[in-house]
PDB file of C-alpha atoms and ligand atoms in Angstrom:
ATOM      1  CA  MET A  11       0.000   0.000   0.000  1.00  0.00           C
ATOM      2  CA  ALA A  12       1.263   3.528  -0.834  1.00  0.00           C
ATOM      3  CA  GLU A  13       2.576   5.648   2.064  1.00  0.00           C
ATOM      4  CA  PRO A  14       0.205   8.499   2.996  1.00  0.00           C
ATOM      5  CA  ALA A  15       1.396  11.940   1.864  1.00  0.00           C
ATOM      6  CA  PRO A  16       3.514  13.495   4.657  1.00  0.00           C
ATOM      7  CA  VAL A  17       1.910  16.906   4.064  1.00  0.00           C
ATOM      8  CA  LEU A  18      -1.636  17.584   2.887  1.00  0.00           C
ATOM      9  CA  LEU A  19      -2.884  20.634   1.005  1.00  0.00           C
ATOM     10  CA  GLU A  20      -6.509  21.735   0.767  1.00  0.00           C
ATOM     11  CA  THR A  21      -7.718  24.967  -0.771  1.00  0.00           C
ATOM     12  CA  HIS A  22     -10.840  26.862   0.203  1.00  0.00           C
ATOM     13  CA  GLY A  23     -11.020  29.681  -2.322  1.00  0.00           C
ATOM     14  CA  ALA A  24      -8.017  31.915  -1.653  1.00  0.00           C
ATOM     15  CA  LEU A  25      -7.235  30.151   1.645  1.00  0.00           C
ATOM     16  CA  ALA A  26      -4.820  27.203   1.709  1.00  0.00           C
ATOM     17  CA  VAL A  27      -4.753  24.708   4.574  1.00  0.00           C
ATOM     18  CA  VAL A  28      -1.482  22.811   4.924  1.00  0.00           C
ATOM     19  CA  THR A  29      -1.459  19.821   7.291  1.00  0.00           C
ATOM     20  CA  LEU A  30       1.658  18.032   8.535  1.00  0.00           C
ATOM     21  CA  ASN A  31       0.714  14.384   8.270  1.00  0.00           C
ATOM     22  CA  ARG A  32       2.918  11.962  10.181  1.00  0.00           C
ATOM     23  CA  PRO A  33       0.606  11.609  13.184  1.00  0.00           C
ATOM     24  CA  ASP A  34       2.276   8.438  14.547  1.00  0.00           C
ATOM     25  CA  ARG A  35       5.415  10.553  15.134  1.00  0.00           C
ATOM     26  CA  LEU A  36       3.510  13.663  16.215  1.00  0.00           C
ATOM     27  CA  ASN A  37       4.372  15.037  12.743  1.00  0.00           C
ATOM     28  CA  ALA A  38       8.110  15.083  13.485  1.00  0.00           C
ATOM     29  CA  PHE A  39      10.201  16.041  10.459  1.00  0.00           C
ATOM     30  CA  ASN A  40      12.052  13.578   8.312  1.00  0.00           C
ATOM     31  CA  GLU A  41      13.557  14.584   4.969  1.00  0.00           C
ATOM     32  CA  VAL A  42      10.526  13.470   2.987  1.00  0.00           C
ATOM     33  CA  GLN A  43       8.217  15.656   5.065  1.00  0.00           C
ATOM     34  CA  HIS A  44      10.657  18.566   4.821  1.00  0.00           C
ATOM     35  CA  ARG A  45      10.777  18.369   1.030  1.00  0.00           C
ATOM     36  CA  ALA A  46       6.996  18.019   0.756  1.00  0.00           C
ATOM     37  CA  LEU A  47       6.317  21.004   3.032  1.00  0.00           C
ATOM     38  CA  LYS A  48       8.871  23.233   1.323  1.00  0.00           C
ATOM     39  CA  GLY A  49       7.475  22.284  -2.096  1.00  0.00           C
ATOM     40  CA  ILE A  50       3.933  23.176  -1.005  1.00  0.00           C
ATOM     41  CA  ILE A  51       4.917  26.457   0.684  1.00  0.00           C
ATOM     42  CA  ASP A  52       6.977  27.480  -2.375  1.00  0.00           C
ATOM     43  CA  SER A  53       4.033  26.723  -4.663  1.00  0.00           C
ATOM     44  CA  LEU A  54       1.708  28.811  -2.474  1.00  0.00           C
ATOM     45  CA  ASP A  55       4.257  31.623  -2.476  1.00  0.00           C
ATOM     46  CA  SER A  56       4.142  31.903  -6.249  1.00  0.00           C
ATOM     47  CA  ASN A  57       0.369  31.302  -6.517  1.00  0.00           C
ATOM     48  CA  HIS A  58      -1.370  34.656  -6.765  1.00  0.00           C
ATOM     49  CA  ASP A  59      -4.767  33.018  -6.144  1.00  0.00           C
ATOM     50  CA  CYS A  60      -3.625  31.967  -2.673  1.00  0.00           C
ATOM     51  CA  ARG A  61      -3.935  34.916  -0.266  1.00  0.00           C
ATOM     52  CA  ALA A  62      -3.668  33.290   3.169  1.00  0.00           C
ATOM     53  CA  VAL A  63      -2.305  30.040   4.593  1.00  0.00           C
ATOM     54  CA  ILE A  64      -3.118  27.909   7.647  1.00  0.00           C
ATOM     55  CA  LEU A  65      -0.495  25.446   8.920  1.00  0.00           C
ATOM     56  CA  THR A  66      -1.681  22.698  11.247  1.00  0.00           C
ATOM     57  CA  GLY A  67      -0.955  19.084  12.221  1.00  0.00           C
ATOM     58  CA  ALA A  68      -2.836  15.807  11.808  1.00  0.00           C
ATOM     59  CA  GLY A  69      -3.687  13.777  14.907  1.00  0.00           C
ATOM     60  CA  ARG A  70      -2.907  14.799  18.472  1.00  0.00           C
ATOM     61  CA  GLY A  71       0.282  16.788  17.828  1.00  0.00           C
ATOM     62  CA  PHE A  72       1.256  19.858  15.825  1.00  0.00           C
ATOM     63  CA  CYS A  73       4.907  18.913  15.264  1.00  0.00           C
ATOM     64  CA  ALA A  74       7.548  17.311  17.520  1.00  0.00           C
ATOM     65  CA  GLY A  75      10.509  18.819  15.631  1.00  0.00           C
ATOM     66  CA  GLN A  76      13.190  16.618  14.146  1.00  0.00           C
ATOM     67  CA  ASP A  77      12.364  12.911  13.863  1.00  0.00           C
ATOM     68  CA  LEU A  78      14.933  11.593  16.304  1.00  0.00           C
ATOM     69  CA  SER A  79      14.682   8.059  14.978  1.00  0.00           C
ATOM     70  CA  ASP A  80      16.765   9.376  12.049  1.00  0.00           C
ATOM     71  CA  ARG A  81      19.449  10.605  14.443  1.00  0.00           C
ATOM     72  CA  VAL A  82      20.369   7.525  16.448  1.00  0.00           C
ATOM     73  CA  GLN A  83      24.158   7.035  16.330  1.00  0.00           C
ATOM     74  CA  PRO A  84      25.632   3.580  16.668  1.00  0.00           C
ATOM     75  CA  GLU A  85      28.298   3.494  19.400  1.00  0.00           C
ATOM     76  CA  GLY A  86      31.458   4.913  17.813  1.00  0.00           C
ATOM     77  CA  GLY A  87      29.592   5.809  14.589  1.00  0.00           C
ATOM     78  CA  ALA A  88      29.982   9.081  12.729  1.00  0.00           C
ATOM     79  CA  ALA A  89      28.092  12.065  14.110  1.00  0.00           C
ATOM     80  CA  PRO A  90      25.477  13.625  11.822  1.00  0.00           C
ATOM     81  CA  ASP A  91      26.162  17.105  10.397  1.00  0.00           C
ATOM     82  CA  LEU A  92      23.293  19.046  11.939  1.00  0.00           C
ATOM     83  CA  GLY A  93      24.596  22.244  10.344  1.00  0.00           C
ATOM     84  CA  TYR A  94      23.820  20.621   7.018  1.00  0.00           C
ATOM     85  CA  THR A  95      20.232  19.801   7.979  1.00  0.00           C
ATOM     86  CA  LEU A  96      19.634  23.324   9.276  1.00  0.00           C
ATOM     87  CA  GLU A  97      21.148  24.859   6.155  1.00  0.00           C
ATOM     88  CA  THR A  98      19.278  22.501   3.831  1.00  0.00           C
ATOM     89  CA  PHE A  99      15.873  22.137   5.497  1.00  0.00           C
ATOM     90  CA  TYR A 100      14.996  24.115   8.635  1.00  0.00           C
ATOM     91  CA  ASN A 101      16.513  27.498   7.739  1.00  0.00           C
ATOM     92  CA  PRO A 102      15.031  27.687   4.215  1.00  0.00           C
ATOM     93  CA  LEU A 103      11.618  26.727   5.642  1.00  0.00           C
ATOM     94  CA  ILE A 104      11.681  29.466   8.281  1.00  0.00           C
ATOM     95  CA  ARG A 105      13.011  32.022   5.777  1.00  0.00           C
ATOM     96  CA  THR A 106      10.261  31.127   3.302  1.00  0.00           C
ATOM     97  CA  ILE A 107       7.483  31.457   5.882  1.00  0.00           C
ATOM     98  CA  ARG A 108       8.827  34.783   7.156  1.00  0.00           C
ATOM     99  CA  GLY A 109       9.237  36.018   3.586  1.00  0.00           C
ATOM    100  CA  LEU A 110       5.864  34.784   2.293  1.00  0.00           C
ATOM    101  CA  GLN A 111       3.928  37.734   0.883  1.00  0.00           C
ATOM    102  CA  LYS A 112       0.713  36.554   2.514  1.00  0.00           C
ATOM    103  CA  PRO A 113      -0.296  35.861   6.097  1.00  0.00           C
ATOM    104  CA  VAL A 114       0.374  32.456   7.635  1.00  0.00           C
ATOM    105  CA  ILE A 115      -1.699  31.249  10.587  1.00  0.00           C
ATOM    106  CA  ALA A 116      -0.393  28.407  12.758  1.00  0.00           C
ATOM    107  CA  ALA A 117      -3.328  26.390  14.121  1.00  0.00           C
ATOM    108  CA  VAL A 118      -1.499  24.506  16.849  1.00  0.00           C
ATOM    109  CA  ASN A 119      -3.713  21.504  17.508  1.00  0.00           C
ATOM    110  CA  GLY A 120      -1.475  19.746  20.046  1.00  0.00           C
ATOM    111  CA  VAL A 121       2.072  19.583  21.320  1.00  0.00           C
ATOM    112  CA  ALA A 122       4.641  21.699  19.433  1.00  0.00           C
ATOM    113  CA  ALA A 123       8.170  20.702  20.424  1.00  0.00           C
ATOM    114  CA  GLY A 124      11.691  21.573  19.290  1.00  0.00           C
ATOM    115  CA  ALA A 125      11.773  22.895  15.742  1.00  0.00           C
ATOM    116  CA  GLY A 126       8.023  22.209  15.650  1.00  0.00           C
ATOM    117  CA  ALA A 127       7.458  24.889  18.309  1.00  0.00           C
ATOM    118  CA  ASN A 128       9.652  27.385  16.479  1.00  0.00           C
ATOM    119  CA  LEU A 129       7.994  26.607  13.164  1.00  0.00           C
ATOM    120  CA  ALA A 130       4.678  27.617  14.768  1.00  0.00           C
ATOM    121  CA  LEU A 131       6.231  30.776  16.242  1.00  0.00           C
ATOM    122  CA  ALA A 132       7.613  31.758  12.832  1.00  0.00           C
ATOM    123  CA  CYS A 133       4.040  32.022  11.532  1.00  0.00           C
ATOM    124  CA  ASP A 134       2.327  35.415  11.582  1.00  0.00           C
ATOM    125  CA  ILE A 135      -0.616  34.602  13.836  1.00  0.00           C
ATOM    126  CA  VAL A 136      -0.491  31.660  16.232  1.00  0.00           C
ATOM    127  CA  LEU A 137      -3.746  30.160  17.477  1.00  0.00           C
ATOM    128  CA  ALA A 138      -3.499  27.139  19.754  1.00  0.00           C
ATOM    129  CA  ALA A 139      -5.937  24.640  21.204  1.00  0.00           C
ATOM    130  CA  LYS A 140      -6.069  24.984  24.984  1.00  0.00           C
ATOM    131  CA  SER A 141      -4.725  21.452  25.359  1.00  0.00           C
ATOM    132  CA  ALA A 142      -1.670  22.263  23.211  1.00  0.00           C
ATOM    133  CA  LYS A 143       1.712  23.065  24.708  1.00  0.00           C
ATOM    134  CA  PHE A 144       4.975  24.522  23.468  1.00  0.00           C
ATOM    135  CA  ILE A 145       8.240  22.886  24.480  1.00  0.00           C
ATOM    136  CA  GLN A 146      11.733  24.092  23.646  1.00  0.00           C
ATOM    137  CA  ALA A 147      12.860  20.467  23.938  1.00  0.00           C
ATOM    138  CA  PHE A 148      16.356  21.054  22.527  1.00  0.00           C
ATOM    139  CA  SER A 149      18.235  21.267  25.824  1.00  0.00           C
ATOM    140  CA  LYS A 150      17.069  17.748  26.691  1.00  0.00           C
ATOM    141  CA  ILE A 151      19.204  16.416  23.853  1.00  0.00           C
ATOM    142  CA  GLY A 152      22.099  18.861  24.095  1.00  0.00           C
ATOM    143  CA  LEU A 153      21.115  21.233  21.267  1.00  0.00           C
ATOM    144  CA  ILE A 154      20.296  24.924  20.933  1.00  0.00           C
ATOM    145  CA  PRO A 155      16.796  26.233  20.041  1.00  0.00           C
ATOM    146  CA  ASP A 156      17.039  26.356  16.260  1.00  0.00           C
ATOM    147  CA  SER A 157      14.612  27.319  13.482  1.00  0.00           C
ATOM    148  CA  GLY A 158      14.838  30.903  14.689  1.00  0.00           C
ATOM    149  CA  GLY A 159      14.135  30.054  18.344  1.00  0.00           C
ATOM    150  CA  THR A 160      17.045  32.003  19.821  1.00  0.00           C
ATOM    151  CA  TRP A 161      15.974  35.053  17.771  1.00  0.00           C
ATOM    152  CA  MET A 162      12.207  34.889  18.256  1.00  0.00           C
ATOM    153  CA  LEU A 163      11.907  33.875  21.890  1.00  0.00           C
ATOM    154  CA  PRO A 164      13.669  36.848  23.523  1.00  0.00           C
ATOM    155  CA  ARG A 165      11.757  39.188  21.227  1.00  0.00           C
ATOM    156  CA  LEU A 166       8.401  37.623  22.047  1.00  0.00           C
ATOM    157  CA  ILE A 167       8.764  36.936  25.771  1.00  0.00           C
ATOM    158  CA  GLY A 168      11.984  38.663  26.909  1.00  0.00           C
ATOM    159  CA  GLU A 169      15.426  37.344  27.763  1.00  0.00           C
ATOM    160  CA  ALA A 170      14.592  36.102  31.267  1.00  0.00           C
ATOM    161  CA  ARG A 171      11.730  33.847  30.212  1.00  0.00           C
ATOM    162  CA  ALA A 172      13.476  32.831  26.979  1.00  0.00           C
ATOM    163  CA  LYS A 173      16.523  31.564  28.846  1.00  0.00           C
ATOM    164  CA  ALA A 174      14.535  29.708  31.508  1.00  0.00           C
ATOM    165  CA  LEU A 175      12.088  28.060  29.093  1.00  0.00           C
ATOM    166  CA  THR A 176      14.865  26.924  26.769  1.00  0.00           C
ATOM    167  CA  MET A 177      17.458  25.843  29.325  1.00  0.00           C
ATOM    168  CA  LEU A 178      14.895  23.980  31.411  1.00  0.00           C
ATOM    169  CA  ALA A 179      12.727  22.782  28.479  1.00  0.00           C
ATOM    170  CA  ILE A 180       9.644  23.804  30.435  1.00  0.00           C
ATOM    171  CA  PRO A 181       6.377  22.930  28.650  1.00  0.00           C
ATOM    172  CA  VAL A 182       4.249  26.056  28.213  1.00  0.00           C
ATOM    173  CA  PRO A 183       0.509  25.329  28.025  1.00  0.00           C
ATOM    174  CA  ALA A 184      -1.423  27.313  25.387  1.00  0.00           C
ATOM    175  CA  GLU A 185      -3.205  29.626  27.833  1.00  0.00           C
ATOM    176  CA  GLU A 186       0.078  30.483  29.521  1.00  0.00           C
ATOM    177  CA  ALA A 187       1.631  31.011  26.083  1.00  0.00           C
ATOM    178  CA  GLU A 188      -1.091  33.544  25.323  1.00  0.00           C
ATOM    179  CA  ARG A 189      -0.648  35.253  28.699  1.00  0.00           C
ATOM    180  CA  ILE A 190       3.109  35.773  28.241  1.00  0.00           C
ATOM    181  CA  GLY A 191       2.787  36.921  24.617  1.00  0.00           C
ATOM    182  CA  LEU A 192       4.322  33.823  23.032  1.00  0.00           C
ATOM    183  CA  ILE A 193       1.230  33.308  20.860  1.00  0.00           C
ATOM    184  CA  TYR A 194      -1.796  35.329  19.795  1.00  0.00           C
ATOM    185  CA  ARG A 195      -4.624  33.281  21.322  1.00  0.00           C
ATOM    186  CA  ALA A 196      -5.580  29.990  22.993  1.00  0.00           C
ATOM    187  CA  VAL A 197      -9.009  28.685  22.041  1.00  0.00           C
ATOM    188  CA  GLU A 198     -11.207  25.732  23.002  1.00  0.00           C
ATOM    189  CA  ASP A 199      -9.915  22.527  21.383  1.00  0.00           C
ATOM    190  CA  ALA A 200     -13.207  21.869  19.601  1.00  0.00           C
ATOM    191  CA  THR A 201     -13.255  25.309  17.988  1.00  0.00           C
ATOM    192  CA  LEU A 202      -9.596  25.588  16.899  1.00  0.00           C
ATOM    193  CA  MET A 203     -10.086  24.804  13.225  1.00  0.00           C
ATOM    194  CA  ASP A 204     -13.314  26.834  12.974  1.00  0.00           C
ATOM    195  CA  GLU A 205     -11.544  29.815  14.497  1.00  0.00           C
ATOM    196  CA  ALA A 206      -8.510  29.355  12.254  1.00  0.00           C
ATOM    197  CA  MET A 207     -10.711  29.019   9.153  1.00  0.00           C
ATOM    198  CA  LYS A 208     -12.681  32.153  10.072  1.00  0.00           C
ATOM    199  CA  LEU A 209      -9.503  34.131  10.589  1.00  0.00           C
ATOM    200  CA  GLY A 210      -7.971  32.662   7.422  1.00  0.00           C
ATOM    201  CA  ALA A 211     -11.049  33.466   5.317  1.00  0.00           C
ATOM    202  CA  ARG A 212     -10.989  37.036   6.611  1.00  0.00           C
ATOM    203  CA  LEU A 213      -7.295  37.434   5.798  1.00  0.00           C
ATOM    204  CA  ALA A 214      -7.791  35.841   2.366  1.00  0.00           C
ATOM    205  CA  GLU A 215     -10.243  38.637   1.521  1.00  0.00           C
ATOM    206  CA  ALA A 216      -8.070  41.415   2.942  1.00  0.00           C
ATOM    207  CA  PRO A 217      -5.741  43.687   0.907  1.00  0.00           C
ATOM    208  CA  THR A 218      -2.930  41.158   0.494  1.00  0.00           C
ATOM    209  CA  LEU A 219      -0.238  43.625  -0.597  1.00  0.00           C
ATOM    210  CA  GLY A 220      -0.858  45.774   2.479  1.00  0.00           C
ATOM    211  CA  LEU A 221      -0.686  42.735   4.760  1.00  0.00           C
ATOM    212  CA  ALA A 222       2.556  41.620   3.119  1.00  0.00           C
ATOM    213  CA  GLU A 223       4.118  45.060   3.626  1.00  0.00           C
ATOM    214  CA  THR A 224       2.867  45.126   7.236  1.00  0.00           C
ATOM    215  CA  LYS A 225       4.418  41.712   7.885  1.00  0.00           C
ATOM    216  CA  ALA A 226       7.768  42.732   6.396  1.00  0.00           C
ATOM    217  CA  LEU A 227       7.867  46.032   8.297  1.00  0.00           C
ATOM    218  CA  ILE A 228       7.014  44.512  11.669  1.00  0.00           C
ATOM    219  CA  GLN A 229       9.661  41.837  11.175  1.00  0.00           C
ATOM    220  CA  LYS A 230      12.209  44.494  10.194  1.00  0.00           C
ATOM    221  CA  ALA A 231      11.440  46.609  13.249  1.00  0.00           C
ATOM    222  CA  PHE A 232      13.574  44.304  15.371  1.00  0.00           C
ATOM    223  CA  THR A 233      16.644  44.888  13.274  1.00  0.00           C
ATOM    224  CA  GLN A 234      16.741  48.648  12.646  1.00  0.00           C
ATOM    225  CA  GLY A 235      16.156  52.006  14.301  1.00  0.00           C
ATOM    226  CA  LEU A 236      13.184  54.360  14.037  1.00  0.00           C
ATOM    227  CA  GLU A 237      14.784  56.542  11.349  1.00  0.00           C
ATOM    228  CA  ALA A 238      15.229  53.641   8.964  1.00  0.00           C
ATOM    229  CA  GLN A 239      11.805  52.266   9.859  1.00  0.00           C
ATOM    230  CA  LEU A 240      10.135  55.604   9.054  1.00  0.00           C
ATOM    231  CA  ASP A 241      11.861  55.609   5.666  1.00  0.00           C
ATOM    232  CA  ASP A 242      10.706  52.064   5.005  1.00  0.00           C
ATOM    233  CA  GLU A 243       7.133  52.945   6.030  1.00  0.00           C
ATOM    234  CA  ARG A 244       7.209  55.852   3.579  1.00  0.00           C
ATOM    235  CA  ASP A 245       8.391  53.594   0.761  1.00  0.00           C
ATOM    236  CA  ALA A 246       5.811  50.905   1.535  1.00  0.00           C
ATOM    237  CA  GLN A 247       2.991  53.451   1.735  1.00  0.00           C
ATOM    238  CA  ARG A 248       4.098  54.894  -1.602  1.00  0.00           C
ATOM    239  CA  ARG A 249       3.886  51.442  -3.207  1.00  0.00           C
ATOM    240  CA  LEU A 250       0.524  50.699  -1.584  1.00  0.00           C
ATOM    241  CA  GLY A 251      -0.879  54.057  -2.600  1.00  0.00           C
ATOM    242  CA  ARG A 252      -0.570  52.851  -6.189  1.00  0.00           C
ATOM    243  CA  SER A 253      -2.381  49.553  -5.538  1.00  0.00           C
ATOM    244  CA  GLY A 254      -5.839  48.675  -6.775  1.00  0.00           C
ATOM    245  CA  ASP A 255      -6.862  47.583  -3.277  1.00  0.00           C
ATOM    246  CA  TYR A 256      -6.109  51.006  -1.830  1.00  0.00           C
ATOM    247  CA  ALA A 257      -8.203  52.704  -4.513  1.00  0.00           C
ATOM    248  CA  GLU A 258     -11.011  50.199  -3.877  1.00  0.00           C
ATOM    249  CA  GLY A 259     -10.771  50.650  -0.085  1.00  0.00           C
ATOM    250  CA  VAL A 260     -11.167  54.424  -0.344  1.00  0.00           C
ATOM    251  CA  ARG A 261     -14.001  54.143  -2.891  1.00  0.00           C
ATOM    252  CA  ALA A 262     -15.812  51.597  -0.723  1.00  0.00           C
ATOM    253  CA  PHE A 263     -15.466  53.831   2.340  1.00  0.00           C
ATOM    254  CA  MET A 264     -16.889  56.830   0.501  1.00  0.00           C
ATOM    255  CA  GLU A 265     -19.723  54.742  -0.941  1.00  0.00           C
ATOM    256  CA  LYS A 266     -20.464  53.234   2.507  1.00  0.00           C
ATOM    257  CA  ARG A 267     -20.127  49.630   1.296  1.00  0.00           C
ATOM    258  CA  GLU A 268     -17.853  46.659   1.977  1.00  0.00           C
ATOM    259  CA  ALA A 269     -14.634  46.764  -0.060  1.00  0.00           C
ATOM    260  CA  ARG A 270     -13.929  43.968  -2.543  1.00  0.00           C
ATOM    261  CA  PHE A 271     -10.168  43.523  -2.390  1.00  0.00           C
ATOM    262  CA  GLU A 272      -8.351  41.517  -5.032  1.00  0.00           C
ATOM    263  CA  GLY A 273      -4.871  41.357  -3.594  1.00  0.00           C
ATOM    264  CA  ARG A 274      -3.473  43.699  -6.250  1.00  0.00           C
TER     265      ARG A 274
HETATM  266  O1  T3D B 321      18.568  16.879  13.762  1.00  0.00           O
HETATM  267  C1  T3D B 321      18.670  17.896  13.126  1.00  0.00           C
HETATM  268  O2  T3D B 321      18.589  17.903  11.892  1.00  0.00           O
HETATM  269  C2  T3D B 321      18.854  19.204  13.854  1.00  0.00           C
HETATM  270  C3  T3D B 321      17.554  19.850  14.079  1.00  0.00           C
HETATM  271  C4  T3D B 321      16.881  19.663  15.227  1.00  0.00           C
HETATM  272  C5  T3D B 321      15.555  20.257  15.409  1.00  0.00           C
HETATM  273  C6  T3D B 321      14.784  19.646  16.562  1.00  0.00           C
HETATM  274  O3  T3D B 321      13.577  19.734  16.532  1.00  0.00           O
HETATM  275  S1  T3D B 321      15.617  18.901  17.854  1.00  0.00           S
HETATM  276  C7  T3D B 321      14.287  18.477  18.965  1.00  0.00           C
HETATM  277  C8  T3D B 321      13.612  17.191  18.549  1.00  0.00           C
HETATM  278  N1  T3D B 321      12.367  16.960  19.242  1.00  0.00           N
HETATM  279  C9  T3D B 321      12.311  16.569  20.527  1.00  0.00           C
HETATM  280  O4  T3D B 321      13.299  16.436  21.201  1.00  0.00           O
HETATM  281  C10 T3D B 321      10.937  16.231  21.039  1.00  0.00           C
HETATM  282  C11 T3D B 321      10.845  14.743  21.306  1.00  0.00           C
HETATM  283  N2  T3D B 321       9.496  14.374  21.720  1.00  0.00           N
HETATM  284  C12 T3D B 321       9.063  14.595  22.970  1.00  0.00           C
HETATM  285  O5  T3D B 321       9.721  15.135  23.824  1.00  0.00           O
HETATM  286  C13 T3D B 321       7.679  14.096  23.279  1.00  0.00           C
HETATM  287  O6  T3D B 321       7.315  13.127  22.330  1.00  0.00           O
HETATM  288  C14 T3D B 321       6.620  15.228  23.251  1.00  0.00           C
HETATM  289  C15 T3D B 321       6.844  16.147  24.456  1.00  0.00           C
HETATM  290  C16 T3D B 321       6.682  16.034  21.962  1.00  0.00           C
HETATM  291  C17 T3D B 321       5.205  14.605  23.367  1.00  0.00           C
HETATM  292  O7  T3D B 321       5.169  13.742  24.469  1.00  0.00           O
HETATM  293  P1  T3D B 321       3.932  12.740  24.614  1.00  0.00           P
HETATM  294  O8  T3D B 321       4.111  12.026  25.896  1.00  0.00           O
HETATM  295  O9  T3D B 321       2.659  13.481  24.395  1.00  0.00           O
HETATM  296  O10 T3D B 321       4.042  11.728  23.378  1.00  0.00           O
HETATM  297  P2  T3D B 321       5.111  10.553  23.172  1.00  0.00           P
HETATM  298  O11 T3D B 321       4.544   9.284  23.695  1.00  0.00           O
HETATM  299  O12 T3D B 321       6.454  10.957  23.648  1.00  0.00           O
HETATM  300  O13 T3D B 321       5.163  10.493  21.576  1.00  0.00           O
HETATM  301  C18 T3D B 321       4.187   9.812  20.795  1.00  0.00           C
HETATM  302  C19 T3D B 321       4.915   9.047  19.721  1.00  0.00           C
HETATM  303  O14 T3D B 321       5.587   9.965  18.875  1.00  0.00           O
HETATM  304  C20 T3D B 321       5.970   8.130  20.291  1.00  0.00           C
HETATM  305  O15 T3D B 321       6.057   6.986  19.457  1.00  0.00           O
HETATM  306  P3  T3D B 321       5.506   5.558  19.934  1.00  0.00           P
HETATM  307  O16 T3D B 321       6.186   5.234  21.220  1.00  0.00           O
HETATM  308  O17 T3D B 321       4.011   5.771  20.104  1.00  0.00           O
HETATM  309  O18 T3D B 321       5.848   4.643  18.799  1.00  0.00           O
HETATM  310  C21 T3D B 321       7.227   8.950  20.163  1.00  0.00           C
HETATM  311  O19 T3D B 321       8.392   8.177  20.094  1.00  0.00           O
HETATM  312  C22 T3D B 321       6.979   9.653  18.851  1.00  0.00           C
HETATM  313  N3  T3D B 321       7.737  10.906  18.768  1.00  0.00           N
HETATM  314  C23 T3D B 321       7.491  12.055  19.414  1.00  0.00           C
HETATM  315  N4  T3D B 321       8.407  12.947  19.114  1.00  0.00           N
HETATM  316  C24 T3D B 321       9.262  12.356  18.252  1.00  0.00           C
HETATM  317  C25 T3D B 321       8.837  11.041  18.043  1.00  0.00           C
HETATM  318  N5  T3D B 321       9.477  10.214  17.241  1.00  0.00           N
HETATM  319  C26 T3D B 321      10.585  10.666  16.649  1.00  0.00           C
HETATM  320  N6  T3D B 321      11.049  11.917  16.803  1.00  0.00           N
HETATM  321  C27 T3D B 321      10.429  12.794  17.587  1.00  0.00           C
HETATM  322  N7  T3D B 321      10.870  14.054  17.698  1.00  0.00           N
END
C-alpha cells in the first residue's frame, strides 16, 4: 500500500490549509516531510490566487521537531552534520514562511516541540488549542533552540523567560503562552479549526499587498532604528498608494459599502 502523503494541502477559495501528516510521530520532520512542506509552501508563495495560509498538524500533535529516529548514532559511529540539515531544510523553511507575501496562521492543535514549536512561532498569527503546549525540547538532547528560536523567543517573551524556558525545556501550556505573549490566542480545542478558518477566510479577503508590507515592516522593526523604519514605512505606503486595493478601499469607504479587495 502507498505511504500516505507526509503533508496535505486543501484549498478553500483563496485560503490554503497545509497539514503536517505523520501523526504516529507527532508530525516530526524527516527529509521526505521537509521536502513536501517546502514544495507546497513554495508553490503557495508563487500562486497569486492563494492569499492566506493555515499550517496545522494531523492527529494529536502539531509537530515534535526533528524525527529523532533518524538521528540515532551507533556506538562509535559518525556524528550527523546538523549544520547541514539546518542549512538545507529548517533554515530555508523558516526564511520562506517569514518572507511569504501573505499571512500564515499556525493552528497549533497539540504539542509543538523543538523545531516544531519554532515553526509555529515563525508564523504570523499563532492560534493554539487549549490542550496544546509549546516545548523548547532542545536542551534535553544537548542542542540549541534552532529554526529561529534564539531570535524569536527573547523578542516575544523577553530574555529572562526565553533563557529559563529553553534551558529547562519547560512545557508552556497554550493559555500560559497567550498570557506571556508567546502566541496570539488559545481557544477551546473543539473550535480551533473553525476559528482558524474564520480568521484565514478574513485574511484571504483582505488587501494582500498591504498585509505583506505590514508583515515585512514589523519583522524588520527588530533589526533597525526608528529613522530607517520611518523611511521604510514611507516607501511601503508609496507602493501601496498605487495599488488597486487602496483605490477600492477608499471608494468603498466613501460609498459606505464593503470593499472587494483583489490582492493587487
Ligand atoms: O537533527 C537535526 O537535523 C537538527 C535539528 C533539530 C531540530 C529539533 O527539533 S531537535 C528536537 C527534537 N524533538 C524533541 O526532542 C521532542 C521529542 N518528543 C518529545 O519530547 C515528546 O514526544 C513530546 C513532548 C513532543 C510529546 O510527548 P507525549 O508524551 O505526548 O508523546 P510521546 O509518547 O512521547 O510520543 C508519541 C509518539 O511519537 C511516540 O512513538 P511511539 O512510542 O508511540 O511509537 C514517540 O516516540 C513519537 N515521537 C514524538 N516525538 C518524536 C517522536 N518520534 C521521533 N522523533 C520525535 N521528535
